[in-house]
PDB file of C-alpha atoms in Angstrom:
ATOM      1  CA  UNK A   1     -24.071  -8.157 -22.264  1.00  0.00           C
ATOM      2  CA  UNK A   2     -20.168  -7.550 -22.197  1.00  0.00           C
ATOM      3  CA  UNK A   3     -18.766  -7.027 -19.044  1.00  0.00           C
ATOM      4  CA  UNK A   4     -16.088  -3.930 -18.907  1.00  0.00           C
ATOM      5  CA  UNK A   5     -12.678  -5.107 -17.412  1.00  0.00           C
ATOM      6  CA  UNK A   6     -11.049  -2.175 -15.419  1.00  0.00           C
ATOM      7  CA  UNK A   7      -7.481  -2.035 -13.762  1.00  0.00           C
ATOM      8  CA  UNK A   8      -7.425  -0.463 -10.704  1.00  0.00           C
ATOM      9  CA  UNK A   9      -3.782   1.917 -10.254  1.00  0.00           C
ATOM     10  CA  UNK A  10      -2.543   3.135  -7.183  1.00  0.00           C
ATOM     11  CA  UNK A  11      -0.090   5.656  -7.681  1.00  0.00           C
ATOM     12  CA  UNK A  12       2.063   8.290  -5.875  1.00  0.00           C
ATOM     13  CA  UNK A  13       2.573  12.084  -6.575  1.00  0.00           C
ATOM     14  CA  UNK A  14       6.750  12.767  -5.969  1.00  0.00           C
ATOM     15  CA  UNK A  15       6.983  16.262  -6.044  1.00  0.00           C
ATOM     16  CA  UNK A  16      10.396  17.559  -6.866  1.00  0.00           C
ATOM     17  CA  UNK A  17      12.334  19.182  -4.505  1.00  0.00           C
ATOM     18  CA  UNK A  18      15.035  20.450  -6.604  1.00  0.00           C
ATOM     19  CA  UNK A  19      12.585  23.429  -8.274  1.00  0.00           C
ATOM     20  CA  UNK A  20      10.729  23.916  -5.306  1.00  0.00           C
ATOM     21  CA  UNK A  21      13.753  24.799  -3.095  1.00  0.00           C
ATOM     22  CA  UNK A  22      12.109  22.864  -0.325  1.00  0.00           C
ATOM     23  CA  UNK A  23      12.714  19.339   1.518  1.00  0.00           C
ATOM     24  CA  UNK A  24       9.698  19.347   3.813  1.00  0.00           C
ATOM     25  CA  UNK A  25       6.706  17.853   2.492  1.00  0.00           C
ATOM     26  CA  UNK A  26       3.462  19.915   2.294  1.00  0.00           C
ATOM     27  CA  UNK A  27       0.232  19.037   0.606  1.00  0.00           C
ATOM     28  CA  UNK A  28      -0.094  19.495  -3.081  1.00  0.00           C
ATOM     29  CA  UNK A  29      -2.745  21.663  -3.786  1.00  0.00           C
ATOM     30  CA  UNK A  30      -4.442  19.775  -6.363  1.00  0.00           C
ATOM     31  CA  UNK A  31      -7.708  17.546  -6.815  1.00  0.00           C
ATOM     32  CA  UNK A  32      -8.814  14.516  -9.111  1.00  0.00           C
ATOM     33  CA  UNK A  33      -9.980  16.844 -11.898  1.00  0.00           C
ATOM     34  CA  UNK A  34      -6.880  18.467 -11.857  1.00  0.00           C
ATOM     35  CA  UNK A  35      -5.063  15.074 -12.343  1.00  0.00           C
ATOM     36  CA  UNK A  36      -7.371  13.967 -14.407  1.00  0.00           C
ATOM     37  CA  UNK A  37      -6.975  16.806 -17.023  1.00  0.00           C
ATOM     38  CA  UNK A  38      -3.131  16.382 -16.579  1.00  0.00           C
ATOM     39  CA  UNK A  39      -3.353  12.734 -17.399  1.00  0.00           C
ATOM     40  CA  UNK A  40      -5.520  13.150 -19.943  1.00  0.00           C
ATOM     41  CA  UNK A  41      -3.448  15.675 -21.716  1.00  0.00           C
ATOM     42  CA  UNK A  42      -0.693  13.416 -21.565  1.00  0.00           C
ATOM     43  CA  UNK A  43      -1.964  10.749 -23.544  1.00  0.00           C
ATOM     44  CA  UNK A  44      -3.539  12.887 -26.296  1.00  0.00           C
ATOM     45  CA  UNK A  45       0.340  14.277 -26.529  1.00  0.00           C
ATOM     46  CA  UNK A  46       1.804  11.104 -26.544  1.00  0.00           C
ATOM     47  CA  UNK A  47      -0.797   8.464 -28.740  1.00  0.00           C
ATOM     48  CA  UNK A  48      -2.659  11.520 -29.740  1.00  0.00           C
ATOM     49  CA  UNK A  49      -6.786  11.064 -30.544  1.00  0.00           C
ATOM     50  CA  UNK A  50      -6.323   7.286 -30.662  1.00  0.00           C
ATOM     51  CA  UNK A  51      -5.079   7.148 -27.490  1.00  0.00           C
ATOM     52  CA  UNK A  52      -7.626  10.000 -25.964  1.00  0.00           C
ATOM     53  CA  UNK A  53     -10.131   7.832 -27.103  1.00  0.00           C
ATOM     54  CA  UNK A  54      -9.252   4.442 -25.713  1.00  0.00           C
ATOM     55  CA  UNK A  55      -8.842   5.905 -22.408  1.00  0.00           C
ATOM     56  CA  UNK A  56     -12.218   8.087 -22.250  1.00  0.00           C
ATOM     57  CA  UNK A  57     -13.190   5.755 -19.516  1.00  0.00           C
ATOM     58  CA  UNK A  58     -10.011   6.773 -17.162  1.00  0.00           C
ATOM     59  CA  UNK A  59     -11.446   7.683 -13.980  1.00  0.00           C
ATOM     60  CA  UNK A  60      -9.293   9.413 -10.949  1.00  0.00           C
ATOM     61  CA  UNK A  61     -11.410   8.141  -7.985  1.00  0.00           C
ATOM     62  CA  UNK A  62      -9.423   9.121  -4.988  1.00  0.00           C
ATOM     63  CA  UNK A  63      -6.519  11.183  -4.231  1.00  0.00           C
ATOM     64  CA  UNK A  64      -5.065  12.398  -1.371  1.00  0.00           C
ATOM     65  CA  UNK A  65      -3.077  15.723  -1.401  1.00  0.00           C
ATOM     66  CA  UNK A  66      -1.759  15.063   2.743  1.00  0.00           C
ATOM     67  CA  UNK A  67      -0.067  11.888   1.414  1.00  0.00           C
ATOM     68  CA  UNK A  68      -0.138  12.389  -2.313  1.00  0.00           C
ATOM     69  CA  UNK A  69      -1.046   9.146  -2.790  1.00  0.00           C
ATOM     70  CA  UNK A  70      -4.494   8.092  -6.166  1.00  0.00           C
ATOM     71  CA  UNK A  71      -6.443   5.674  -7.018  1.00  0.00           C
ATOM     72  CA  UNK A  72      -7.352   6.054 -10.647  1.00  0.00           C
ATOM     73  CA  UNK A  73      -9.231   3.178 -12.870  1.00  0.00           C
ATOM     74  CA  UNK A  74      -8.791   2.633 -16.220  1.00  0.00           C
ATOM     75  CA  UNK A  75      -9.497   0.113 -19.477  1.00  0.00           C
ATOM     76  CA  UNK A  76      -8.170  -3.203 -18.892  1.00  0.00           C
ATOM     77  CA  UNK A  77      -6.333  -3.356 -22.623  1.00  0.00           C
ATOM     78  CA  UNK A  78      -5.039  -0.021 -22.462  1.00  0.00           C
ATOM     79  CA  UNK A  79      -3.708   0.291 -18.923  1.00  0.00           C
ATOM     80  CA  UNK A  80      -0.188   0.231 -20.216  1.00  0.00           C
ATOM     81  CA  UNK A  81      -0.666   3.114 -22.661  1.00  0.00           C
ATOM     82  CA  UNK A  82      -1.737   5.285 -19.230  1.00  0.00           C
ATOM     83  CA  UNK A  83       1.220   3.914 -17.982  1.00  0.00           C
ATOM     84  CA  UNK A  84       3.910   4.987 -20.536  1.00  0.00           C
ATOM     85  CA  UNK A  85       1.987   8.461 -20.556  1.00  0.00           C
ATOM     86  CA  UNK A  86       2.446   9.306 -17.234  1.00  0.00           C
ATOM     87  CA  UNK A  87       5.922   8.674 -17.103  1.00  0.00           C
ATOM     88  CA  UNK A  88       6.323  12.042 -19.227  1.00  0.00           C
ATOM     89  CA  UNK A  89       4.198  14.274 -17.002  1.00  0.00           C
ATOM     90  CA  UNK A  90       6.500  16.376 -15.114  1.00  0.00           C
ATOM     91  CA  UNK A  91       3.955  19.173 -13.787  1.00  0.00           C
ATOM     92  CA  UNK A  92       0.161  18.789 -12.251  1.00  0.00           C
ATOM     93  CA  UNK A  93      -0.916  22.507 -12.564  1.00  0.00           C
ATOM     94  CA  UNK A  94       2.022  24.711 -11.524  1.00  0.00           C
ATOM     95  CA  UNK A  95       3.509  22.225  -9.572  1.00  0.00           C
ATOM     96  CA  UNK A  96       6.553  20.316 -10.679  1.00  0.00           C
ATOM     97  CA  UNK A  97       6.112  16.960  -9.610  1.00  0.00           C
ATOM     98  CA  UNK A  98       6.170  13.017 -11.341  1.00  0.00           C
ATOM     99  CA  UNK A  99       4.214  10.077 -11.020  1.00  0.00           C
ATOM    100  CA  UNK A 100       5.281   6.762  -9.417  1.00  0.00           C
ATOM    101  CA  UNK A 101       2.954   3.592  -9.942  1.00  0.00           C
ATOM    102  CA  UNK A 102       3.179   1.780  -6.743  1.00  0.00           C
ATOM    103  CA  UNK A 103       0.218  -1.152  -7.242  1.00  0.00           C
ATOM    104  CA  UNK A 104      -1.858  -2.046 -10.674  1.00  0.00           C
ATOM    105  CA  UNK A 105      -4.250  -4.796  -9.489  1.00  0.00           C
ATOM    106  CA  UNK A 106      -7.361  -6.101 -11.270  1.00  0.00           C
ATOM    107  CA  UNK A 107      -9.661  -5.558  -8.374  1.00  0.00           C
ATOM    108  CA  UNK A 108     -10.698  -2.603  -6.239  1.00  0.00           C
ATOM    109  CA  UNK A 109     -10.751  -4.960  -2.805  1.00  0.00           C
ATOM    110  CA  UNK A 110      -6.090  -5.441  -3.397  1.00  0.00           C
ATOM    111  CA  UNK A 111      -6.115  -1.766  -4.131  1.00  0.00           C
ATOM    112  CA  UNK A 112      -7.700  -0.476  -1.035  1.00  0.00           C
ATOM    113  CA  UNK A 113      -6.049  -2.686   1.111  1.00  0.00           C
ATOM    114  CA  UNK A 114      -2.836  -1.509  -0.161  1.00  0.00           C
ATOM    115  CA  UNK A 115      -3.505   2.397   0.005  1.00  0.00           C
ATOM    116  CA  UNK A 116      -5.023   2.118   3.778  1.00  0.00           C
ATOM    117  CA  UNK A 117      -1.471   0.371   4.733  1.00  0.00           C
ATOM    118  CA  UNK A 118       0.565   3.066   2.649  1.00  0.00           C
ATOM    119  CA  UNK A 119      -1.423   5.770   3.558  1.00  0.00           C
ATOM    120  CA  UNK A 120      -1.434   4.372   7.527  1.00  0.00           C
ATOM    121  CA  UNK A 121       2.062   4.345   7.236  1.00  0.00           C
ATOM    122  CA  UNK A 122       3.151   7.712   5.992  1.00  0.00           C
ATOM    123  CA  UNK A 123       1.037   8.932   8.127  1.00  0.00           C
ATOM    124  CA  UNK A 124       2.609   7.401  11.259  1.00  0.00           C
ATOM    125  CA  UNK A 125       6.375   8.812   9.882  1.00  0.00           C
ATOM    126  CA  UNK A 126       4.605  12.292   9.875  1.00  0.00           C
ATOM    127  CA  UNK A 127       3.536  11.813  13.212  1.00  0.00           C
ATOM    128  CA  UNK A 128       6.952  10.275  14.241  1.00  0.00           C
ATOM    129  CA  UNK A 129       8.771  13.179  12.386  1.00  0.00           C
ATOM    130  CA  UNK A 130       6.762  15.846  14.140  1.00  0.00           C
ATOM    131  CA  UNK A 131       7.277  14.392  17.474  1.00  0.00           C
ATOM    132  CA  UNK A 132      11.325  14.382  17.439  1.00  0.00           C
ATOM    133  CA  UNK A 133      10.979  18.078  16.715  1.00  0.00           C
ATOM    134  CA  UNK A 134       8.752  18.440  19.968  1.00  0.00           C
ATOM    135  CA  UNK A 135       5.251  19.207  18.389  1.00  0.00           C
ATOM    136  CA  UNK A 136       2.371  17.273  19.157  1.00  0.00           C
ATOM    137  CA  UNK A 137       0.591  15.793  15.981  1.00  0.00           C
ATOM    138  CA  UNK A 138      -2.273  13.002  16.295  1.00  0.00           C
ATOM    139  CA  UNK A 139      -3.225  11.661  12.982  1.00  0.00           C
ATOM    140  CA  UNK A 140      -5.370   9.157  14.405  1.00  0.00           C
ATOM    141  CA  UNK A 141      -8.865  11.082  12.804  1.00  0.00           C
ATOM    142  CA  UNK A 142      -6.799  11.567   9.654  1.00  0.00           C
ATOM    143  CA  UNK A 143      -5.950   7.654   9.042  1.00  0.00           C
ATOM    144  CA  UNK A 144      -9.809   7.063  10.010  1.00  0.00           C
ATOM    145  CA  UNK A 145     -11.257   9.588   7.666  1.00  0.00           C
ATOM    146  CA  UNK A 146      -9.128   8.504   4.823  1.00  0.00           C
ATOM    147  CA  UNK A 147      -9.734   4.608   5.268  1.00  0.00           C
ATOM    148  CA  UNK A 148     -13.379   5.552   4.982  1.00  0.00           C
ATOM    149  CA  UNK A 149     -13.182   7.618   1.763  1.00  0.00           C
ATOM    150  CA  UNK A 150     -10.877   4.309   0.465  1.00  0.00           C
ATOM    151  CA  UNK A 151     -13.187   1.535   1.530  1.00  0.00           C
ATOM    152  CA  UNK A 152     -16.937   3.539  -0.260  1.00  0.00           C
ATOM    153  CA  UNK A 153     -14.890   3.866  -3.313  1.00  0.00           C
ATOM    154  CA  UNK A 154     -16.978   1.645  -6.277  1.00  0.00           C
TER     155      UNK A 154
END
């Protein structure tokens, strides 16, 4: 039996501030089927059924719409097809937003690790942010709850 290779991508939602009329960041209402579809779409634009087909097995595991940041996992020998494809979405939904790849690592263990630190740390700027205006913000259940949902991801 053939084992499937997978690459695991962590990537960030940037939404953009210029159409929205708004610097402040609030959570992007959106979910992993939502991305999915968007992704998907993307690909079957840009290699068209070829390229829908190769990445059938795409999988958007995680995302989280406080920190906007994904884990999605995807074919080893096509991971730079996703790649390319995503560069061109400009809108998830009604939202007009782009992607940023910010860690593409062969195994799930490097992945985690890196989105509990990122997510830890925009976390603690919200928290610091909220503070110099006066307003007290924990996000001590939030950073626990997320790193939770990260580490049971298979």
């Amino acid at each position: 039996m053939v084992r499937i290779k997978n690459r695991w991508i962590l990537f960030e939602i940037v939404q953009d501030d210029a159409f929205q009329g708004q610097t402040s960041q609030i959570p992007l209402d959106v979910d992993e089927s939502t991305i999915f579809h968007c992704i998907r779409q993307m690909v079957a634009t840009t290699y068209g059924d070829i390229g829908a087909g190769y990445l059938k097995p795409l999988q958007v595991k995680w995302f989280n719409p406080d920190t906007r940041l994904g884990i999605m996992r995807a074919p080893r020998e096509h991971v730079d097809m996703l790649l390319s494809s995503i560069f061109f979405i400009k809108k998830v939904g009604p939202i007009p937003c782009s992607f940023r790849t910010l860690q593409v690592s062969g195994t799930l263990i490097f992945i985690q690790k890196y989105a509990i630190e990122r997510d830890r740390m925009l976390y603690l700027e919200e928290q610091a942010r909220m503070e110099k205006q006066g307003r007290i913000h924990s996000v001590v259940e939030k950073i626990h709850a997320n790193e939770a949902k990260i580490k049971r991801l298979e």
